[in-house]
Amino acid sequence: MMRIATILALTLFMLPLVQANSEPSWSHEFESGYISTQPLVVDDSVYVRTSGFWTGEDRPIVAAFELQTGNEMWRYTSQTSLQHDMAPMLFVEGGSGTCGAWNDLLLVGWTDGKLTALSPTDGSLVWQNQTEVDIIGITGKMAHDGDQVIVPTRTGLSSFCLADGSQLFDIDTGNIGWRNGVAMTEHGYAYGDENGYLHEVDHNGNVTNTYLGEGKIRHAPLETRHGLFVHMQTTQGSTIYLNGAVLANMGGSPAMPLSHNERIYAATSDEWISLLCDEQSCTVDSVVPFRSNGELSIRVVESEIEIWAPSNTPDGGWGVFNQTSLVRMETTTFDTYGTAAPGFAQGVIALGNDAGILLVDLQPANVPSQAPSQETKETDVVGLLHLVAV
């Protein structure tokens, strides 16, 4: 993919951001590809990956930037992953366990089936291993469990030692998965697939398969006191399941839900959804018209909860919700389609979208961070750039 440089694009990036404060921010435009997964802010670094359908010499990368300056520290390029890399990166702090000791690692799953462990310091390859490929490989959210990483593969679930990347177990269900992240549960792990099955694996490797219905499970299930929560994509829209029973029917192309305390937050092409889980069950408590199809993220500001949802529309931006309603829209000068959740740290917001643009907003550590916004959005200009870039 080639992005055509235009005077409009140059003009766009010279426009100042209108912010609620004057704290510094910086941006980086990748030469090709999208930002489809959440940037990670860890200590003094920002990590981000690109995705896309790759042709010619363009390839997906993982890049690290200095938090304060935006200077690129390193980049790692996969020469063999040619399809959309949708698996979120996973940062694991150094430690030790039964299978050995390891330093800090940045774990990256690729659509060519490879799992790579990179050094967060310089991007060097610490170890790698290969998982199953059926057209594509790893596309779902991984989980850190003690001295191992649990990886949803194209056809099952695998575990790898963090110290050396050796495989500890491999489970093949025979059903393919896409963006089907794995969740850690009280008894083991849970994940779904493209055929409507929910798979639960205990710590002894025993597998229980439950058919929920005709549809696709494209997120990590959520564990609640009432059983596993699943938001399944169907041909007619989507269906929410709780402990195997239908809870509600909603809009199409559901986002990846998340939970916080007694609530679950979800979204579709039609609505943002808040569910309240009390002692009896979970019920839909609030529905707000909104379009979000990717990742959601939570930020706590002075004990208040904010749920951020990327608006997957030409106008883009991020909807910021409280527990039951839309509070505001956060916008930037580069708004367009997006599915990546913002990355948060104390006084930091890292935003990315389908235009392949990363923007990092910095504020003093004692001031709750707010996303850069503008009063008048350049939607027409950015929309044109999106069409040119794709």
PDB file of N, CA and C in Angstrom, residues 93-174:
ATOM      1  N   GLU A  93       6.150  -8.077  32.206  1.00  0.00           N
ATOM      2  CA  GLU A  93       7.307  -7.715  33.014  1.00  0.00           C
ATOM      3  C   GLU A  93       8.176  -8.939  33.287  1.00  0.00           C
ATOM      4  N   GLY A  94       9.471  -8.687  33.493  1.00  0.00           N
ATOM      5  CA  GLY A  94      10.397  -9.768  33.766  1.00  0.00           C
ATOM      6  C   GLY A  94      10.025 -10.536  35.021  1.00  0.00           C
ATOM      7  N   GLY A  95      10.397 -11.807  35.058  1.00  0.00           N
ATOM      8  CA  GLY A  95      10.075 -12.645  36.201  1.00  0.00           C
ATOM      9  C   GLY A  95      10.708 -14.007  36.056  1.00  0.00           C
ATOM     10  N   SER A  96      10.256 -14.940  36.852  1.00  0.00           N
ATOM     11  CA  SER A  96      10.762 -16.307  36.791  1.00  0.00           C
ATOM     12  C   SER A  96       9.660 -17.261  37.199  1.00  0.00           C
ATOM     13  N   GLY A  97       9.798 -18.505  36.771  1.00  0.00           N
ATOM     14  CA  GLY A  97       8.812 -19.520  37.085  1.00  0.00           C
ATOM     15  C   GLY A  97       9.399 -20.889  36.886  1.00  0.00           C
ATOM     16  N   THR A  98       8.534 -21.885  36.829  1.00  0.00           N
ATOM     17  CA  THR A  98       8.977 -23.264  36.697  1.00  0.00           C
ATOM     18  C   THR A  98       9.795 -23.488  35.440  1.00  0.00           C
ATOM     19  N   CYS A  99       9.424 -22.806  34.356  1.00  0.00           N
ATOM     20  CA  CYS A  99      10.115 -23.048  33.084  1.00  0.00           C
ATOM     21  C   CYS A  99      11.307 -22.118  32.868  1.00  0.00           C
ATOM     22  N   GLY A 100      11.626 -21.250  33.833  1.00  0.00           N
ATOM     23  CA  GLY A 100      12.811 -20.407  33.697  1.00  0.00           C
ATOM     24  C   GLY A 100      12.543 -18.956  34.041  1.00  0.00           C
ATOM     25  N   ALA A 101      13.544 -18.103  33.749  1.00  0.00           N
ATOM     26  CA  ALA A 101      13.458 -16.667  34.031  1.00  0.00           C
ATOM     27  C   ALA A 101      13.485 -15.879  32.731  1.00  0.00           C
ATOM     28  N   TRP A 102      12.891 -14.698  32.759  1.00  0.00           N
ATOM     29  CA  TRP A 102      12.841 -13.867  31.561  1.00  0.00           C
ATOM     30  C   TRP A 102      12.916 -12.399  31.953  1.00  0.00           C
ATOM     31  N   ASN A 103      13.399 -11.586  31.032  1.00  0.00           N
ATOM     32  CA  ASN A 103      13.376 -10.138  31.188  1.00  0.00           C
ATOM     33  C   ASN A 103      12.057  -9.600  30.638  1.00  0.00           C
ATOM     34  N   ASP A 104      11.846  -8.286  30.725  1.00  0.00           N
ATOM     35  CA  ASP A 104      10.649  -7.691  30.131  1.00  0.00           C
ATOM     36  C   ASP A 104      10.522  -8.121  28.677  1.00  0.00           C
ATOM     37  N   LEU A 105       9.296  -8.426  28.267  1.00  0.00           N
ATOM     38  CA  LEU A 105       9.046  -8.878  26.899  1.00  0.00           C
ATOM     39  C   LEU A 105       7.866  -8.124  26.298  1.00  0.00           C
ATOM     40  N   LEU A 106       7.946  -7.880  24.995  1.00  0.00           N
ATOM     41  CA  LEU A 106       6.810  -7.393  24.220  1.00  0.00           C
ATOM     42  C   LEU A 106       6.405  -8.530  23.294  1.00  0.00           C
ATOM     43  N   LEU A 107       5.254  -9.139  23.565  1.00  0.00           N
ATOM     44  CA  LEU A 107       4.802 -10.308  22.814  1.00  0.00           C
ATOM     45  C   LEU A 107       3.884  -9.872  21.679  1.00  0.00           C
ATOM     46  N   VAL A 108       4.146 -10.422  20.483  1.00  0.00           N
ATOM     47  CA  VAL A 108       3.403 -10.033  19.289  1.00  0.00           C
ATOM     48  C   VAL A 108       2.997 -11.288  18.529  1.00  0.00           C
ATOM     49  N   GLY A 109       1.689 -11.433  18.266  1.00  0.00           N
ATOM     50  CA  GLY A 109       1.196 -12.520  17.439  1.00  0.00           C
ATOM     51  C   GLY A 109       0.934 -12.024  16.026  1.00  0.00           C
ATOM     52  N   TRP A 110       1.254 -12.858  15.030  1.00  0.00           N
ATOM     53  CA  TRP A 110       1.182 -12.450  13.627  1.00  0.00           C
ATOM     54  C   TRP A 110       0.250 -13.367  12.845  1.00  0.00           C
ATOM     55  N   THR A 111      -0.264 -12.846  11.728  1.00  0.00           N
ATOM     56  CA  THR A 111      -1.169 -13.649  10.902  1.00  0.00           C
ATOM     57  C   THR A 111      -0.451 -14.755  10.143  1.00  0.00           C
ATOM     58  N   ASP A 112       0.882 -14.741  10.137  1.00  0.00           N
ATOM     59  CA  ASP A 112       1.596 -15.881   9.555  1.00  0.00           C
ATOM     60  C   ASP A 112       1.771 -16.999  10.582  1.00  0.00           C
ATOM     61  N   GLY A 113       1.145 -16.842  11.748  1.00  0.00           N
ATOM     62  CA  GLY A 113       1.186 -17.866  12.781  1.00  0.00           C
ATOM     63  C   GLY A 113       2.325 -17.744  13.763  1.00  0.00           C
ATOM     64  N   LYS A 114       3.233 -16.826  13.548  1.00  0.00           N
ATOM     65  CA  LYS A 114       4.381 -16.696  14.444  1.00  0.00           C
ATOM     66  C   LYS A 114       3.998 -15.938  15.717  1.00  0.00           C
ATOM     67  N   LEU A 115       4.596 -16.345  16.811  1.00  0.00           N
ATOM     68  CA  LEU A 115       4.568 -15.602  18.063  1.00  0.00           C
ATOM     69  C   LEU A 115       5.988 -15.138  18.330  1.00  0.00           C
ATOM     70  N   THR A 116       6.188 -13.824  18.404  1.00  0.00           N
ATOM     71  CA  THR A 116       7.524 -13.289  18.628  1.00  0.00           C
ATOM     72  C   THR A 116       7.581 -12.583  19.973  1.00  0.00           C
ATOM     73  N   ALA A 117       8.692 -12.786  20.667  1.00  0.00           N
ATOM     74  CA  ALA A 117       8.975 -12.077  21.912  1.00  0.00           C
ATOM     75  C   ALA A 117      10.101 -11.100  21.624  1.00  0.00           C
ATOM     76  N   LEU A 118       9.803  -9.805  21.729  1.00  0.00           N
ATOM     77  CA  LEU A 118      10.773  -8.763  21.420  1.00  0.00           C
ATOM     78  C   LEU A 118      11.272  -8.106  22.699  1.00  0.00           C
ATOM     79  N   SER A 119      12.503  -7.616  22.641  1.00  0.00           N
ATOM     80  CA  SER A 119      13.022  -6.810  23.739  1.00  0.00           C
ATOM     81  C   SER A 119      12.389  -5.432  23.670  1.00  0.00           C
ATOM     82  N   PRO A 120      11.708  -4.966  24.716  1.00  0.00           N
ATOM     83  CA  PRO A 120      11.117  -3.623  24.677  1.00  0.00           C
ATOM     84  C   PRO A 120      12.162  -2.524  24.573  1.00  0.00           C
ATOM     85  N   THR A 121      13.391  -2.828  24.922  1.00  0.00           N
ATOM     86  CA  THR A 121      14.452  -1.823  24.928  1.00  0.00           C
ATOM     87  C   THR A 121      14.953  -1.497  23.537  1.00  0.00           C
ATOM     88  N   ASP A 122      15.221  -2.539  22.736  1.00  0.00           N
ATOM     89  CA  ASP A 122      15.821  -2.301  21.421  1.00  0.00           C
ATOM     90  C   ASP A 122      15.110  -3.018  20.283  1.00  0.00           C
ATOM     91  N   GLY A 123      14.036  -3.749  20.559  1.00  0.00           N
ATOM     92  CA  GLY A 123      13.290  -4.425  19.511  1.00  0.00           C
ATOM     93  C   GLY A 123      13.916  -5.696  18.994  1.00  0.00           C
ATOM     94  N   SER A 124      14.981  -6.151  19.619  1.00  0.00           N
ATOM     95  CA  SER A 124      15.629  -7.375  19.164  1.00  0.00           C
ATOM     96  C   SER A 124      14.740  -8.581  19.455  1.00  0.00           C
ATOM     97  N   LEU A 125      14.890  -9.610  18.643  1.00  0.00           N
ATOM     98  CA  LEU A 125      14.101 -10.825  18.793  1.00  0.00           C
ATOM     99  C   LEU A 125      14.701 -11.686  19.901  1.00  0.00           C
ATOM    100  N   VAL A 126      13.927 -11.925  20.947  1.00  0.00           N
ATOM    101  CA  VAL A 126      14.385 -12.756  22.062  1.00  0.00           C
ATOM    102  C   VAL A 126      14.125 -14.221  21.756  1.00  0.00           C
ATOM    103  N   TRP A 127      12.929 -14.535  21.320  1.00  0.00           N
ATOM    104  CA  TRP A 127      12.600 -15.875  20.857  1.00  0.00           C
ATOM    105  C   TRP A 127      11.338 -15.812  19.999  1.00  0.00           C
ATOM    106  N   GLN A 128      11.083 -16.869  19.260  1.00  0.00           N
ATOM    107  CA  GLN A 128       9.849 -16.963  18.489  1.00  0.00           C
ATOM    108  C   GLN A 128       9.439 -18.416  18.365  1.00  0.00           C
ATOM    109  N   ASN A 129       8.167 -18.634  18.084  1.00  0.00           N
ATOM    110  CA  ASN A 129       7.656 -19.970  17.854  1.00  0.00           C
ATOM    111  C   ASN A 129       6.562 -19.874  16.801  1.00  0.00           C
ATOM    112  N   GLN A 130       6.173 -21.022  16.269  1.00  0.00           N
ATOM    113  CA  GLN A 130       5.215 -21.073  15.176  1.00  0.00           C
ATOM    114  C   GLN A 130       3.946 -21.765  15.622  1.00  0.00           C
ATOM    115  N   THR A 131       2.784 -21.178  15.278  1.00  0.00           N
ATOM    116  CA  THR A 131       1.498 -21.812  15.555  1.00  0.00           C
ATOM    117  C   THR A 131       0.818 -22.182  14.242  1.00  0.00           C
ATOM    118  N   GLU A 132      -0.335 -22.846  14.360  1.00  0.00           N
ATOM    119  CA  GLU A 132      -1.048 -23.328  13.180  1.00  0.00           C
ATOM    120  C   GLU A 132      -1.494 -22.186  12.275  1.00  0.00           C
ATOM    121  N   VAL A 133      -1.506 -22.459  10.985  1.00  0.00           N
ATOM    122  CA  VAL A 133      -1.985 -21.492   9.997  1.00  0.00           C
ATOM    123  C   VAL A 133      -3.014 -22.174   9.103  1.00  0.00           C
ATOM    124  N   ASP A 134      -4.185 -21.590   9.002  1.00  0.00           N
ATOM    125  CA  ASP A 134      -5.194 -21.996   8.030  1.00  0.00           C
ATOM    126  C   ASP A 134      -5.601 -20.716   7.311  1.00  0.00           C
ATOM    127  N   ILE A 135      -4.887 -20.393   6.272  1.00  0.00           N
ATOM    128  CA  ILE A 135      -4.956 -19.119   5.555  1.00  0.00           C
ATOM    129  C   ILE A 135      -4.320 -18.009   6.397  1.00  0.00           C
ATOM    130  N   ILE A 136      -4.774 -17.864   7.648  1.00  0.00           N
ATOM    131  CA  ILE A 136      -4.156 -16.905   8.559  1.00  0.00           C
ATOM    132  C   ILE A 136      -3.838 -17.599   9.876  1.00  0.00           C
ATOM    133  N   GLY A 137      -3.114 -16.883  10.746  1.00  0.00           N
ATOM    134  CA  GLY A 137      -2.683 -17.471  12.008  1.00  0.00           C
ATOM    135  C   GLY A 137      -3.289 -16.780  13.211  1.00  0.00           C
ATOM    136  N   ILE A 138      -2.453 -16.102  14.007  1.00  0.00           N
ATOM    137  CA  ILE A 138      -2.892 -15.504  15.270  1.00  0.00           C
ATOM    138  C   ILE A 138      -3.571 -14.164  15.010  1.00  0.00           C
ATOM    139  N   THR A 139      -4.780 -14.000  15.544  1.00  0.00           N
ATOM    140  CA  THR A 139      -5.501 -12.723  15.388  1.00  0.00           C
ATOM    141  C   THR A 139      -6.189 -12.275  16.671  1.00  0.00           C
ATOM    142  N   GLY A 140      -6.086 -13.055  17.745  1.00  0.00           N
ATOM    143  CA  GLY A 140      -6.831 -12.753  18.962  1.00  0.00           C
ATOM    144  C   GLY A 140      -5.962 -12.312  20.126  1.00  0.00           C
ATOM    145  N   LYS A 141      -6.613 -11.851  21.158  1.00  0.00           N
ATOM    146  CA  LYS A 141      -5.957 -11.361  22.372  1.00  0.00           C
ATOM    147  C   LYS A 141      -5.352 -12.512  23.163  1.00  0.00           C
ATOM    148  N   MET A 142      -4.086 -12.351  23.569  1.00  0.00           N
ATOM    149  CA  MET A 142      -3.381 -13.346  24.366  1.00  0.00           C
ATOM    150  C   MET A 142      -3.574 -13.061  25.854  1.00  0.00           C
ATOM    151  N   ALA A 143      -3.150 -14.006  26.696  1.00  0.00           N
ATOM    152  CA  ALA A 143      -3.262 -13.839  28.144  1.00  0.00           C
ATOM    153  C   ALA A 143      -1.967 -14.266  28.816  1.00  0.00           C
ATOM    154  N   HIS A 144      -1.559 -13.521  29.827  1.00  0.00           N
ATOM    155  CA  HIS A 144      -0.367 -13.840  30.618  1.00  0.00           C
ATOM    156  C   HIS A 144      -0.798 -14.605  31.853  1.00  0.00           C
ATOM    157  N   ASP A 145      -0.253 -15.805  32.027  1.00  0.00           N
ATOM    158  CA  ASP A 145      -0.599 -16.645  33.164  1.00  0.00           C
ATOM    159  C   ASP A 145       0.683 -17.188  33.792  1.00  0.00           C
ATOM    160  N   GLY A 146       1.149 -16.531  34.836  1.00  0.00           N
ATOM    161  CA  GLY A 146       2.350 -16.989  35.527  1.00  0.00           C
ATOM    162  C   GLY A 146       3.583 -16.924  34.659  1.00  0.00           C
ATOM    163  N   ASP A 147       4.195 -18.076  34.395  1.00  0.00           N
ATOM    164  CA  ASP A 147       5.414 -18.112  33.584  1.00  0.00           C
ATOM    165  C   ASP A 147       5.133 -18.482  32.137  1.00  0.00           C
ATOM    166  N   GLN A 148       3.885 -18.335  31.707  1.00  0.00           N
ATOM    167  CA  GLN A 148       3.538 -18.699  30.337  1.00  0.00           C
ATOM    168  C   GLN A 148       2.587 -17.684  29.715  1.00  0.00           C
ATOM    169  N   VAL A 149       2.545 -17.701  28.397  1.00  0.00           N
ATOM    170  CA  VAL A 149       1.588 -16.889  27.665  1.00  0.00           C
ATOM    171  C   VAL A 149       0.628 -17.840  26.968  1.00  0.00           C
ATOM    172  N   ILE A 150      -0.658 -17.543  27.075  1.00  0.00           N
ATOM    173  CA  ILE A 150      -1.697 -18.369  26.472  1.00  0.00           C
ATOM    174  C   ILE A 150      -2.127 -17.690  25.175  1.00  0.00           C
ATOM    175  N   VAL A 151      -2.067 -18.420  24.072  1.00  0.00           N
ATOM    176  CA  VAL A 151      -2.273 -17.837  22.747  1.00  0.00           C
ATOM    177  C   VAL A 151      -3.437 -18.527  22.039  1.00  0.00           C
ATOM    178  N   PRO A 152      -4.461 -17.776  21.624  1.00  0.00           N
ATOM    179  CA  PRO A 152      -5.503 -18.358  20.775  1.00  0.00           C
ATOM    180  C   PRO A 152      -4.961 -18.505  19.357  1.00  0.00           C
ATOM    181  N   THR A 153      -4.833 -19.717  18.902  1.00  0.00           N
ATOM    182  CA  THR A 153      -4.294 -19.964  17.571  1.00  0.00           C
ATOM    183  C   THR A 153      -5.436 -20.015  16.561  1.00  0.00           C
ATOM    184  N   ARG A 154      -5.102 -20.252  15.321  1.00  0.00           N
ATOM    185  CA  ARG A 154      -6.135 -20.306  14.287  1.00  0.00           C
ATOM    186  C   ARG A 154      -7.116 -21.446  14.534  1.00  0.00           C
ATOM    187  N   THR A 155      -6.646 -22.553  15.116  1.00  0.00           N
ATOM    188  CA  THR A 155      -7.509 -23.723  15.279  1.00  0.00           C
ATOM    189  C   THR A 155      -7.595 -24.216  16.717  1.00  0.00           C
ATOM    190  N   GLY A 156      -7.120 -23.427  17.672  1.00  0.00           N
ATOM    191  CA  GLY A 156      -7.183 -23.902  19.046  1.00  0.00           C
ATOM    192  C   GLY A 156      -6.525 -22.964  20.026  1.00  0.00           C
ATOM    193  N   LEU A 157      -5.744 -23.544  20.929  1.00  0.00           N
ATOM    194  CA  LEU A 157      -5.125 -22.789  22.013  1.00  0.00           C
ATOM    195  C   LEU A 157      -3.757 -23.384  22.310  1.00  0.00           C
ATOM    196  N   SER A 158      -2.763 -22.518  22.495  1.00  0.00           N
ATOM    197  CA  SER A 158      -1.410 -22.969  22.812  1.00  0.00           C
ATOM    198  C   SER A 158      -0.852 -22.171  23.973  1.00  0.00           C
ATOM    199  N   SER A 159       0.101 -22.787  24.671  1.00  0.00           N
ATOM    200  CA  SER A 159       0.795 -22.130  25.771  1.00  0.00           C
ATOM    201  C   SER A 159       2.291 -22.190  25.512  1.00  0.00           C
ATOM    202  N   PHE A 160       2.985 -21.076  25.819  1.00  0.00           N
ATOM    203  CA  PHE A 160       4.423 -20.999  25.587  1.00  0.00           C
ATOM    204  C   PHE A 160       5.122 -20.465  26.834  1.00  0.00           C
ATOM    205  N   CYS A 161       6.290 -21.037  27.111  1.00  0.00           N
ATOM    206  CA  CYS A 161       7.110 -20.597  28.229  1.00  0.00           C
ATOM    207  C   CYS A 161       7.678 -19.221  27.927  1.00  0.00           C
ATOM    208  N   LEU A 162       7.556 -18.298  28.878  1.00  0.00           N
ATOM    209  CA  LEU A 162       8.054 -16.942  28.663  1.00  0.00           C
ATOM    210  C   LEU A 162       9.575 -16.892  28.625  1.00  0.00           C
ATOM    211  N   ALA A 163      10.237 -17.852  29.242  1.00  0.00           N
ATOM    212  CA  ALA A 163      11.693 -17.819  29.314  1.00  0.00           C
ATOM    213  C   ALA A 163      12.356 -18.117  27.980  1.00  0.00           C
ATOM    214  N   ASP A 164      11.824 -19.087  27.234  1.00  0.00           N
ATOM    215  CA  ASP A 164      12.495 -19.489  25.993  1.00  0.00           C
ATOM    216  C   ASP A 164      11.552 -19.714  24.816  1.00  0.00           C
ATOM    217  N   GLY A 165      10.258 -19.558  25.009  1.00  0.00           N
ATOM    218  CA  GLY A 165       9.316 -19.731  23.915  1.00  0.00           C
ATOM    219  C   GLY A 165       8.932 -21.161  23.628  1.00  0.00           C
ATOM    220  N   SER A 166       9.397 -22.106  24.439  1.00  0.00           N
ATOM    221  CA  SER A 166       9.044 -23.500  24.198  1.00  0.00           C
ATOM    222  C   SER A 166       7.554 -23.716  24.440  1.00  0.00           C
ATOM    223  N   GLN A 167       6.971 -24.600  23.645  1.00  0.00           N
ATOM    224  CA  GLN A 167       5.536 -24.861  23.753  1.00  0.00           C
ATOM    225  C   GLN A 167       5.255 -25.785  24.928  1.00  0.00           C
ATOM    226  N   LEU A 168       4.288 -25.396  25.764  1.00  0.00           N
ATOM    227  CA  LEU A 168       3.933 -26.187  26.937  1.00  0.00           C
ATOM    228  C   LEU A 168       2.709 -27.054  26.686  1.00  0.00           C
ATOM    229  N   PHE A 169       1.738 -26.545  25.954  1.00  0.00           N
ATOM    230  CA  PHE A 169       0.625 -27.388  25.524  1.00  0.00           C
ATOM    231  C   PHE A 169       0.029 -26.818  24.249  1.00  0.00           C
ATOM    232  N   ASP A 170      -0.688 -27.668  23.524  1.00  0.00           N
ATOM    233  CA  ASP A 170      -1.348 -27.261  22.279  1.00  0.00           C
ATOM    234  C   ASP A 170      -2.660 -28.018  22.168  1.00  0.00           C
ATOM    235  N   ILE A 171      -3.744 -27.279  22.011  1.00  0.00           N
ATOM    236  CA  ILE A 171      -5.074 -27.864  21.890  1.00  0.00           C
ATOM    237  C   ILE A 171      -5.657 -27.470  20.541  1.00  0.00           C
ATOM    238  N   ASP A 172      -6.108 -28.454  19.789  1.00  0.00           N
ATOM    239  CA  ASP A 172      -6.691 -28.213  18.470  1.00  0.00           C
ATOM    240  C   ASP A 172      -8.140 -28.678  18.495  1.00  0.00           C
ATOM    241  N   THR A 173      -9.069 -27.716  18.353  1.00  0.00           N
ATOM    242  CA  THR A 173     -10.494 -28.064  18.376  1.00  0.00           C
ATOM    243  C   THR A 173     -11.027 -28.408  16.992  1.00  0.00           C
ATOM    244  N   GLY A 174     -10.260 -28.068  15.955  1.00  0.00           N
ATOM    245  CA  GLY A 174     -10.715 -28.318  14.601  1.00  0.00           C
ATOM    246  C   GLY A 174     -11.550 -27.200  14.023  1.00  0.00           C
TER     247      GLY A 174
END
